[in-house]
């Protein structure tokens, strides 16, 4: 039987034990403090603690670095001494003494590294070995001065370099632990063949062969030696000497006068191509670069053969065809990177040929701008005369062929390209084909009418290509390219058509139809449907909505240009043309009302709004017509304001245009009493505004009463400032005061602001003469003093005034 205490009893026991422990702990802490006090009182004085030693400084240089610096400095000093001895002190010794000294020192310098390597002094051995190489060079120099002073400098230098390269290579192979002799031998071996060619007075082609042979030797070193610094240096020197040789051969091929003269450097280029391809196959690290160099050299060799016999334009075609032939290497049994290098060479040649045609294309697009100086001056004799300048018959004649070949090559390479770049390839092919057809009339020197018809047909074809269904892979790049080409062609043919009146009218009419049709056919709903079904990922990248809006805006601008051309053809004066132009914004406003909610509506309206300033400019000099133009613009804006989504901005614009039209009309009629014309319009406007506010509690006072009040008060204010009598300013001030009081009583913002502003300006006009007279009678120092006191007062009460201004703004804001 177990006698366990109840929980309450056990808890009481635990509390008592804990209290006892705490009391005991307090006693022990007190005793400890007492003992520490006793020990502190009787303890002897503490010995001073010795100062800590400063930490040892970290060496700034490591022992190997010090060693290498000393060895390098010693080698340099010995080298300088040897050079000074050989050059300066050589003549004070006989031939025997000279030979003994140099031979002994050189032999000692060559043997010493082997002894040092046996004792594991590799760094010292390297320094002495480098000194030995320098001594061998001095031996060669001494031998030339003593035994062969009349030798040809270039020939002797070439022979000495060959001997030294062989000697250093053998020395490096025997002294396997030294790293300097073999790289030095490789570098020195680059000189003998070119120097022998120069010594023999060889031609540039022979020198190029010498460089290419040196590059071949470097390639052999790379292939048949183990990885080492010498092998790396040989790889670099192979690119340098081989590239120099190929560049010299290309220059000779391009400047050759006959095919036979071009064949000689062509043979060198083919040899260089073979060497590059051999390196691409045998050395995987340079496969791509080797294939690229081989392809370019082969194209330069084969394309350079017919170049002296044909014009430059056809020579470019020849190079392009040779570059296209490189694409057959796709199926060749070569390493993958080498094939890519050859294809890259083909692409480089094609890109160069296309760049060569760019001046012709740019001149075809922008050249017709020269016709703007003589609009409707008559049809040019040919399409080429519309370019403003002739880029050269050869260039213009072959540019279409070059562009078509390039487009075909891109289309053929489509299947062999990665999927990520295929759309771009199709887009590029589309642009090249369009450019080729665009340049064709100038290349064939067709008539003016044929050139205009060709440009229009290309614009229509590009728009059709942009809106037609197409494979999924071409859904992003091809339509984008087509739209850009269509717009570029439209701008170019618009300039081209300025030569004659019929061409201008027909071209603008056809362009308007094409652009409207393209904007309608380019339906963004197709893109959205493709997104929903998930069948056209690439199509989603095509900004159909943006391009549809762009085509619509260009169509609006074309319509304005067509109306201007029709008016000029009908012999209408400028001010009448201004009225005709306003038909475009009116038609666009009606069309936008039907397209409500579609993104294309707003860009079209904004573009058509530009016809308003154009109409005002055309009507300049005829105030009556200008007033009518402004009024018609106000009507269009008022009609647009009927739409809830356009109401705020269009409503304010309509009110401003109506008021401005009224002012201009009054000015045109030399009216001295504008109130007789403005009050009959103001009273109905205020009545209409009052009725509107009764039916629409959210209507603003500016919308209801602003136009009516401004129609009378502002012209009257302008007339009052030029009126010398007192009746008009008095009447205007009383009316403005009444409007201000009514606005304050009814808390209407428009009445308060317009009435108060007119009242302040009218009062300023009346008091201005007295203010000027009073200021003239005051002392000169008083105005600055008053201004200073005013600034002090304003500064002292700034916070209060700011508070009052904020309260006034809130009060105005609460008004309707």
mmCIF file of N, CA and C in Angstrom, residues 469-526:
data_model
loop_
_atom_site.group_PDB
_atom_site.id
_atom_site.type_symbol
_atom_site.label_atom_id
_atom_site.label_comp_id
_atom_site.label_asym_id
_atom_site.label_seq_id
_atom_site.Cartn_x
_atom_site.Cartn_y
_atom_site.Cartn_z
ATOM 1 N N UNK A 469 -3.069 33.879 -92.331
ATOM 2 C CA UNK A 469 -2.632 32.810 -91.416
ATOM 3 C C UNK A 469 -1.318 32.222 -91.897
ATOM 4 N N UNK A 470 -0.524 31.722 -90.963
ATOM 5 C CA UNK A 470 0.785 31.181 -91.309
ATOM 6 C C UNK A 470 1.155 30.099 -90.298
ATOM 7 N N UNK A 471 2.214 29.311 -90.606
ATOM 8 C CA UNK A 471 2.622 28.271 -89.647
ATOM 9 C C UNK A 471 2.988 28.873 -88.303
ATOM 10 N N UNK A 472 2.900 28.034 -87.308
ATOM 11 C CA UNK A 472 3.124 28.518 -85.945
ATOM 12 C C UNK A 472 4.507 29.097 -85.777
ATOM 13 N N UNK A 473 5.539 28.510 -86.392
ATOM 14 C CA UNK A 473 6.917 28.962 -86.190
ATOM 15 C C UNK A 473 7.159 30.348 -86.756
ATOM 16 N N UNK A 474 6.295 30.789 -87.689
ATOM 17 C CA UNK A 474 6.522 32.091 -88.321
ATOM 18 C C UNK A 474 5.556 33.150 -87.830
ATOM 19 N N UNK A 475 4.830 32.858 -86.780
ATOM 20 C CA UNK A 475 3.750 33.747 -86.381
ATOM 21 C C UNK A 475 4.233 35.013 -85.698
ATOM 22 N N UNK A 476 5.439 35.063 -85.233
ATOM 23 C CA UNK A 476 5.907 36.253 -84.528
ATOM 24 C C UNK A 476 6.785 37.129 -85.398
ATOM 25 N N UNK A 477 7.740 36.539 -86.108
ATOM 26 C CA UNK A 477 8.715 37.343 -86.840
ATOM 27 C C UNK A 477 8.183 37.810 -88.187
ATOM 28 N N UNK A 478 7.509 36.938 -88.917
ATOM 29 C CA UNK A 478 7.078 37.296 -90.274
ATOM 30 C C UNK A 478 6.059 38.432 -90.283
ATOM 31 N N UNK A 479 4.991 38.381 -89.492
ATOM 32 C CA UNK A 479 4.054 39.519 -89.535
ATOM 33 C C UNK A 479 4.659 40.821 -89.041
ATOM 34 N N UNK A 480 5.518 40.741 -88.039
ATOM 35 C CA UNK A 480 6.171 41.965 -87.570
ATOM 36 C C UNK A 480 7.023 42.578 -88.672
ATOM 37 N N UNK A 481 7.815 41.742 -89.338
ATOM 38 C CA UNK A 481 8.637 42.232 -90.447
ATOM 39 C C UNK A 481 7.774 42.767 -91.572
ATOM 40 N N UNK A 482 6.672 42.080 -91.857
ATOM 41 C CA UNK A 482 5.799 42.516 -92.942
ATOM 42 C C UNK A 482 5.175 43.870 -92.654
ATOM 43 N N UNK A 483 4.747 44.104 -91.416
ATOM 44 C CA UNK A 483 4.145 45.393 -91.080
ATOM 45 C C UNK A 483 5.176 46.509 -91.208
ATOM 46 N N UNK A 484 6.383 46.262 -90.721
ATOM 47 C CA UNK A 484 7.430 47.285 -90.828
ATOM 48 C C UNK A 484 7.743 47.580 -92.293
ATOM 49 N N UNK A 485 7.847 46.530 -93.114
ATOM 50 C CA UNK A 485 8.113 46.736 -94.542
ATOM 51 C C UNK A 485 6.971 47.493 -95.210
ATOM 52 N N UNK A 486 5.731 47.157 -94.833
ATOM 53 C CA UNK A 486 4.586 47.839 -95.435
ATOM 54 C C UNK A 486 4.586 49.321 -95.103
ATOM 55 N N UNK A 487 4.833 49.664 -93.862
ATOM 56 C CA UNK A 487 4.841 51.074 -93.488
ATOM 57 C C UNK A 487 6.005 51.820 -94.145
ATOM 58 N N UNK A 488 7.164 51.162 -94.217
ATOM 59 C CA UNK A 488 8.302 51.793 -94.892
ATOM 60 C C UNK A 488 8.008 52.016 -96.361
ATOM 61 N N UNK A 489 7.422 50.994 -97.007
ATOM 62 C CA UNK A 489 7.062 51.144 -98.414
ATOM 63 C C UNK A 489 6.007 52.205 -98.640
ATOM 64 N N UNK A 490 5.045 52.316 -97.715
ATOM 65 C CA UNK A 490 4.016 53.344 -97.848
ATOM 66 C C UNK A 490 4.623 54.739 -97.779
ATOM 67 N N UNK A 491 5.539 54.955 -96.852
ATOM 68 C CA UNK A 491 6.192 56.266 -96.758
ATOM 69 C C UNK A 491 7.004 56.566 -98.012
ATOM 70 N N UNK A 492 7.708 55.555 -98.523
ATOM 71 C CA UNK A 492 8.551 55.772 -99.702
ATOM 72 C C UNK A 492 7.713 56.076 -100.938
ATOM 73 N N UNK A 493 6.654 55.301 -101.148
ATOM 74 C CA UNK A 493 5.847 55.530 -102.352
ATOM 75 C C UNK A 493 5.058 56.835 -102.246
ATOM 76 N N UNK A 494 4.734 57.270 -101.028
ATOM 77 C CA UNK A 494 4.078 58.574 -100.878
ATOM 78 C C UNK A 494 4.998 59.689 -101.346
ATOM 79 N N UNK A 495 6.275 59.595 -101.013
ATOM 80 C CA UNK A 495 7.231 60.588 -101.502
ATOM 81 C C UNK A 495 7.453 60.458 -103.006
ATOM 82 N N UNK A 496 7.503 59.221 -103.474
ATOM 83 C CA UNK A 496 7.738 58.987 -104.897
ATOM 84 C C UNK A 496 6.601 59.534 -105.751
ATOM 85 N N UNK A 497 5.384 59.507 -105.212
ATOM 86 C CA UNK A 497 4.222 59.941 -105.983
ATOM 87 C C UNK A 497 4.077 61.449 -106.062
ATOM 88 N N UNK A 498 4.921 62.203 -105.385
ATOM 89 C CA UNK A 498 4.794 63.662 -105.396
ATOM 90 C C UNK A 498 5.206 64.285 -106.725
ATOM 91 N N UNK A 499 5.740 63.491 -107.626
ATOM 92 C CA UNK A 499 6.225 64.066 -108.883
ATOM 93 C C UNK A 499 5.075 64.552 -109.762
ATOM 94 N N UNK A 500 3.969 63.819 -109.777
ATOM 95 C CA UNK A 500 2.850 64.188 -110.642
ATOM 96 C C UNK A 500 1.556 64.193 -109.841
ATOM 97 N N UNK A 501 0.587 64.968 -110.327
ATOM 98 C CA UNK A 501 -0.706 65.056 -109.639
ATOM 99 C C UNK A 501 -1.481 63.748 -109.698
ATOM 100 N N UNK A 502 -1.620 63.088 -110.851
ATOM 101 C CA UNK A 502 -2.357 61.816 -110.863
ATOM 102 C C UNK A 502 -1.714 60.759 -109.977
ATOM 103 N N UNK A 503 -0.390 60.694 -110.002
ATOM 104 C CA UNK A 503 0.282 59.688 -109.177
ATOM 105 C C UNK A 503 0.028 59.940 -107.698
ATOM 106 N N UNK A 504 0.012 61.194 -107.290
ATOM 107 C CA UNK A 504 -0.241 61.509 -105.883
ATOM 108 C C UNK A 504 -1.642 61.091 -105.468
ATOM 109 N N UNK A 505 -2.634 61.451 -106.280
ATOM 110 C CA UNK A 505 -4.017 61.134 -105.919
ATOM 111 C C UNK A 505 -4.260 59.639 -105.909
ATOM 112 N N UNK A 506 -3.781 58.969 -106.943
ATOM 113 C CA UNK A 506 -4.009 57.517 -107.022
ATOM 114 C C UNK A 506 -3.265 56.795 -105.900
ATOM 115 N N UNK A 507 -2.019 57.189 -105.646
ATOM 116 C CA UNK A 507 -1.218 56.513 -104.630
ATOM 117 C C UNK A 507 -1.827 56.684 -103.243
ATOM 118 N N UNK A 508 -2.222 57.906 -102.911
ATOM 119 C CA UNK A 508 -2.802 58.134 -101.592
ATOM 120 C C UNK A 508 -4.133 57.405 -101.439
ATOM 121 N N UNK A 509 -4.925 57.361 -102.511
ATOM 122 C CA UNK A 509 -6.181 56.621 -102.433
ATOM 123 C C UNK A 509 -5.966 55.139 -102.238
ATOM 124 N N UNK A 510 -5.035 54.571 -102.993
ATOM 125 C CA UNK A 510 -4.752 53.137 -102.847
ATOM 126 C C UNK A 510 -4.185 52.825 -101.468
ATOM 127 N N UNK A 511 -3.272 53.687 -100.992
ATOM 128 C CA UNK A 511 -2.703 53.467 -99.661
ATOM 129 C C UNK A 511 -3.769 53.545 -98.580
ATOM 130 N N UNK A 512 -4.698 54.487 -98.712
ATOM 131 C CA UNK A 512 -5.767 54.588 -97.721
ATOM 132 C C UNK A 512 -6.599 53.318 -97.689
ATOM 133 N N UNK A 513 -6.923 52.789 -98.848
ATOM 134 C CA UNK A 513 -7.695 51.544 -98.889
ATOM 135 C C UNK A 513 -6.909 50.379 -98.306
ATOM 136 N N UNK A 514 -5.622 50.297 -98.644
ATOM 137 C CA UNK A 514 -4.801 49.192 -98.136
ATOM 138 C C UNK A 514 -4.647 49.267 -96.617
ATOM 139 N N UNK A 515 -4.393 50.459 -96.116
ATOM 140 C CA UNK A 515 -4.188 50.588 -94.675
ATOM 141 C C UNK A 515 -5.473 50.315 -93.901
ATOM 142 N N UNK A 516 -6.576 50.807 -94.405
ATOM 143 C CA UNK A 516 -7.846 50.507 -93.729
ATOM 144 C C UNK A 516 -8.140 49.016 -93.765
ATOM 145 N N UNK A 517 -7.932 48.403 -94.927
ATOM 146 C CA UNK A 517 -8.149 46.960 -95.013
ATOM 147 C C UNK A 517 -7.228 46.182 -94.110
ATOM 148 N N UNK A 518 -5.960 46.602 -94.037
ATOM 149 C CA UNK A 518 -5.030 45.904 -93.150
ATOM 150 C C UNK A 518 -5.397 46.067 -91.693
ATOM 151 N N UNK A 519 -5.845 47.275 -91.304
ATOM 152 C CA UNK A 519 -6.237 47.489 -89.906
ATOM 153 C C UNK A 519 -7.460 46.665 -89.542
ATOM 154 N N UNK A 520 -8.376 46.481 -90.500
ATOM 155 C CA UNK A 520 -9.566 45.677 -90.219
ATOM 156 C C UNK A 520 -9.225 44.195 -90.192
ATOM 157 N N UNK A 521 -8.376 43.762 -91.143
ATOM 158 C CA UNK A 521 -8.061 42.338 -91.227
ATOM 159 C C UNK A 521 -7.142 41.868 -90.113
ATOM 160 N N UNK A 522 -6.332 42.771 -89.589
ATOM 161 C CA UNK A 522 -5.403 42.394 -88.512
ATOM 162 C C UNK A 522 -6.179 42.379 -87.204
ATOM 163 N N UNK A 523 -6.878 41.299 -86.984
ATOM 164 C CA UNK A 523 -7.796 41.211 -85.850
ATOM 165 C C UNK A 523 -7.073 40.639 -84.644
ATOM 166 N N UNK A 524 -6.933 41.385 -83.572
ATOM 167 C CA UNK A 524 -6.275 40.840 -82.374
ATOM 168 C C UNK A 524 -7.039 39.707 -81.747
ATOM 169 N N UNK A 525 -8.317 39.538 -82.100
ATOM 170 C CA UNK A 525 -9.090 38.444 -81.508
ATOM 171 C C UNK A 525 -8.507 37.096 -81.868
ATOM 172 N N UNK A 526 -7.837 37.013 -83.036
ATOM 173 C CA UNK A 526 -7.208 35.747 -83.419
ATOM 174 C C UNK A 526 -6.101 35.386 -82.445
#
